[in-house]
């Protein structure tokens, strides 16, 4: 701009962003797979929702408009505020996001059905039943703190192979929220003992 023969230069680019506002979230208590509805203003600018968990990102929305946003609650979500971001931080680590915090959302616990005591040998497949078992972060048996496991697509069962080092005791499941659930007691039998016991049965 020129005024009275003097030239003024702007040293910064002015940018305007629409302020994202949150009016409500519903329901107030959720489990994995539930749809959370967020209502407010300029929600069409939201690129990411973080539901208070480590890497509990939701970037694929069920629906999105200026006044309403619907997201599926990820399995690793934990109780705490919901955070809305105008940057998809999963794919864009360089941009500086604006974070808008909502009121706390309560994330419930998975249901674990405690099974009756059973005897297994190493390598046997053990199945644990319940609901929302995709919210389980770790499976442990005596002498093995982390056991590789598989969760069914419907979240109703967890299966794993009994490790060789496992001993008698409880199966313990730990959720992403750090809560522990007993899933039943196991009694282990070695292959060697199994062979001996079968030989004794034949002699009888």
Coordinates of C-alpha atoms in Angstrom, one line a residue:
X1 CA 0.0 0.0 0.0
X2 CA 1.1 3.6 -0.7
X3 CA 0.1 6.5 1.5
X4 CA 1.6 10.0 1.4
X5 CA 4.4 8.6 -0.7
X6 CA 5.3 6.0 1.8
X7 CA 5.1 2.3 1.0
X8 CA 4.0 -0.2 3.7
X9 CA 4.9 -3.9 3.4
X10 CA 3.3 -6.7 5.3
X11 CA 5.9 -9.1 6.7
X12 CA 3.5 -11.8 7.5
X13 CA 0.7 -13.6 5.6
X14 CA -2.6 -13.3 7.4
X15 CA -4.6 -16.4 7.5
X16 CA -8.1 -17.0 8.9
X17 CA -9.4 -20.3 10.2
X18 CA -12.9 -21.1 11.2
X19 CA -13.0 -21.8 15.0
X20 CA -14.1 -25.4 15.7
X21 CA -16.4 -25.6 18.6
X22 CA -17.9 -28.5 20.5
X23 CA -21.4 -28.3 22.1
X24 CA -22.0 -31.9 23.1
X25 CA -20.8 -35.5 22.8
X26 CA -23.1 -38.6 23.1
X27 CA -23.3 -41.1 24.4
X28 CA -21.3 -40.3 27.5
X29 CA -20.2 -43.9 28.1
X30 CA -19.0 -46.1 25.2
X31 CA -17.2 -49.3 24.3
X32 CA -15.2 -50.3 21.3
X33 CA -17.1 -50.1 18.0
X34 CA -19.8 -47.7 19.4
X35 CA -20.5 -44.6 17.3
X36 CA -19.8 -41.3 19.1
X37 CA -21.8 -38.3 18.0
X38 CA -20.1 -34.9 18.4
X39 CA -22.2 -31.8 17.8
X40 CA -20.9 -28.2 17.4
X41 CA -19.7 -25.7 14.8
X42 CA -17.3 -26.0 11.9
X43 CA -16.9 -29.8 12.5
X44 CA -16.4 -30.2 8.8
X45 CA -12.9 -28.8 9.4
X46 CA -12.0 -31.7 11.7
X47 CA -9.4 -34.0 10.2
X48 CA -8.8 -36.3 13.2
X49 CA -10.4 -37.4 16.5
X50 CA -8.2 -38.7 19.4
X51 CA -10.2 -40.6 22.0
X52 CA -7.8 -40.4 25.0
X53 CA -5.7 -43.4 24.3
X54 CA -2.2 -43.9 23.0
X55 CA -2.6 -43.9 19.2
X56 CA -6.4 -44.1 19.6
X57 CA -6.9 -42.1 16.5
X58 CA -10.1 -42.0 14.4
X59 CA -9.6 -40.5 11.0
X60 CA -12.3 -42.4 9.0
X61 CA -15.5 -40.8 10.1
X62 CA -19.0 -42.4 9.9
X63 CA -20.4 -39.0 8.8
X64 CA -19.2 -35.4 8.9
X65 CA -21.0 -32.1 8.4
X66 CA -20.6 -28.5 9.7
X67 CA -22.6 -29.2 12.8
X68 CA -22.2 -33.0 13.4
X69 CA -19.4 -35.6 13.4
X70 CA -19.8 -39.3 13.9
X71 CA -16.8 -41.5 14.7
X72 CA -16.4 -45.2 15.7
X73 CA -14.7 -45.6 19.0
X74 CA -11.4 -47.4 18.5
X75 CA -10.5 -50.5 20.6
X76 CA -7.6 -48.8 22.4
X77 CA -9.6 -45.8 23.6
X78 CA -9.6 -45.0 27.3
X79 CA -11.5 -42.7 29.6
X80 CA -10.7 -39.0 29.2
X81 CA -11.4 -36.0 27.0
X82 CA -12.0 -36.4 23.3
X83 CA -9.6 -34.3 21.3
X84 CA -10.5 -32.8 17.9
X85 CA -7.7 -31.7 15.5
X86 CA -7.8 -29.8 12.3
X87 CA -4.7 -31.8 11.1
X88 CA -4.5 -35.5 10.3
X89 CA -1.4 -36.1 12.5
X90 CA -1.2 -39.7 11.3
X91 CA -0.3 -38.7 7.8
X92 CA 0.9 -35.1 8.4
X93 CA 3.5 -34.9 11.2
X94 CA 4.9 -31.5 10.1
X95 CA 1.8 -29.2 10.4
X96 CA 1.0 -27.7 13.8
X97 CA -2.6 -28.8 14.8
X98 CA -5.2 -26.9 16.7
X99 CA -6.5 -29.2 19.5
X100 CA -10.1 -28.8 20.8
X101 CA -10.8 -30.7 24.0
X102 CA -14.3 -31.9 25.0
X103 CA -15.7 -33.0 28.3
X104 CA -14.5 -36.4 29.5
X105 CA -15.8 -39.5 27.8
X106 CA -16.2 -42.7 29.9
X107 CA -14.9 -45.8 28.1
X108 CA -16.3 -49.0 29.6
X109 CA -14.5 -52.3 30.3
X110 CA -14.5 -55.5 28.1
X111 CA -16.4 -58.5 29.5
X112 CA -14.3 -61.5 30.3
X113 CA -16.0 -64.9 31.0
X114 CA -14.0 -66.8 33.6
X115 CA -13.7 -70.4 32.4
X116 CA -13.6 -73.5 34.6
X117 CA -10.2 -74.9 35.4
X118 CA -8.8 -77.0 32.6
X119 CA -5.7 -79.0 31.7
X120 CA -3.6 -78.2 28.7
X121 CA -0.3 -79.2 27.2
X122 CA 2.1 -76.8 25.5
X123 CA 1.0 -75.8 22.1
X124 CA -2.7 -76.4 22.8
X125 CA -5.1 -73.7 21.6
X126 CA -6.8 -71.9 24.5
X127 CA -10.0 -69.9 23.8
X128 CA -11.2 -67.1 26.1
X129 CA -14.8 -65.8 25.7
X130 CA -16.4 -62.5 26.5
X131 CA -17.4 -59.3 24.7
X132 CA -15.4 -56.3 23.3
X133 CA -12.2 -58.4 23.8
X134 CA -10.5 -56.2 21.1
X135 CA -10.0 -53.9 24.1
X136 CA -7.5 -56.3 25.5
X137 CA -3.9 -55.2 25.1
X138 CA -2.1 -58.2 26.7
X139 CA -2.5 -61.8 27.6
X140 CA -0.4 -63.4 30.3
X141 CA 0.0 -66.9 31.8
X142 CA 2.3 -67.9 34.7
X143 CA 5.9 -67.5 33.7
X144 CA 5.0 -65.8 30.4
X145 CA 4.2 -62.1 30.7
X146 CA 3.3 -61.5 27.0
X147 CA 1.6 -64.2 25.0
X148 CA 0.8 -63.7 21.3
X149 CA -3.0 -63.9 20.7
X150 CA -5.7 -63.4 18.1
X151 CA -9.0 -61.6 18.6
X152 CA -12.0 -62.7 16.6
X153 CA -13.5 -60.1 14.3
X154 CA -16.7 -59.8 16.5
X155 CA -14.5 -59.3 19.6
X156 CA -16.2 -62.2 21.4
X157 CA -13.2 -64.6 21.7
X158 CA -9.4 -64.5 22.1
X159 CA -7.3 -67.5 21.1
X160 CA -3.7 -68.3 21.9
X161 CA -1.3 -71.2 22.0
X162 CA -0.1 -72.3 25.4
X163 CA 3.6 -71.4 25.6
X164 CA 6.1 -74.1 26.5
X165 CA 7.3 -72.2 29.6
X166 CA 3.8 -71.8 31.0
X167 CA 3.1 -73.2 34.4
X168 CA -0.1 -73.8 36.5
X169 CA -2.1 -70.7 37.4
X170 CA -4.5 -68.0 36.1
X171 CA -4.8 -66.5 32.6
X172 CA -4.8 -62.8 33.1
X173 CA -6.0 -60.3 30.4
X174 CA -5.0 -56.6 30.6
X175 CA -7.0 -53.9 28.8
X176 CA -5.6 -50.8 27.1
X177 CA -6.8 -49.0 30.2
X178 CA -4.5 -51.1 32.4
X179 CA -7.2 -53.1 34.1
X180 CA -6.7 -56.8 34.7
X181 CA -9.2 -59.6 34.2
X182 CA -8.9 -63.2 35.3
X183 CA -10.0 -65.5 32.5
X184 CA -9.7 -68.9 34.2
X185 CA -7.2 -71.3 35.7
X186 CA -5.0 -73.6 33.7
X187 CA -3.2 -76.8 34.7
X188 CA -0.3 -77.7 32.6
X189 CA 0.9 -81.1 31.7
X190 CA 4.2 -81.8 29.9
X191 CA 4.3 -84.1 26.8
X192 CA 6.7 -86.4 28.8
X193 CA 4.2 -86.8 31.6
X194 CA 1.4 -87.3 29.1
X195 CA 3.3 -90.2 27.4
X196 CA 4.0 -91.8 30.8
X197 CA 0.4 -91.5 32.0
X198 CA -0.8 -93.1 28.7
X199 CA 1.7 -95.9 29.1
X200 CA 0.4 -96.6 32.6
X201 CA -3.2 -96.6 31.2
X202 CA -2.3 -99.2 28.7
X203 CA -0.7 -101.5 31.4
X204 CA -3.9 -101.2 33.4

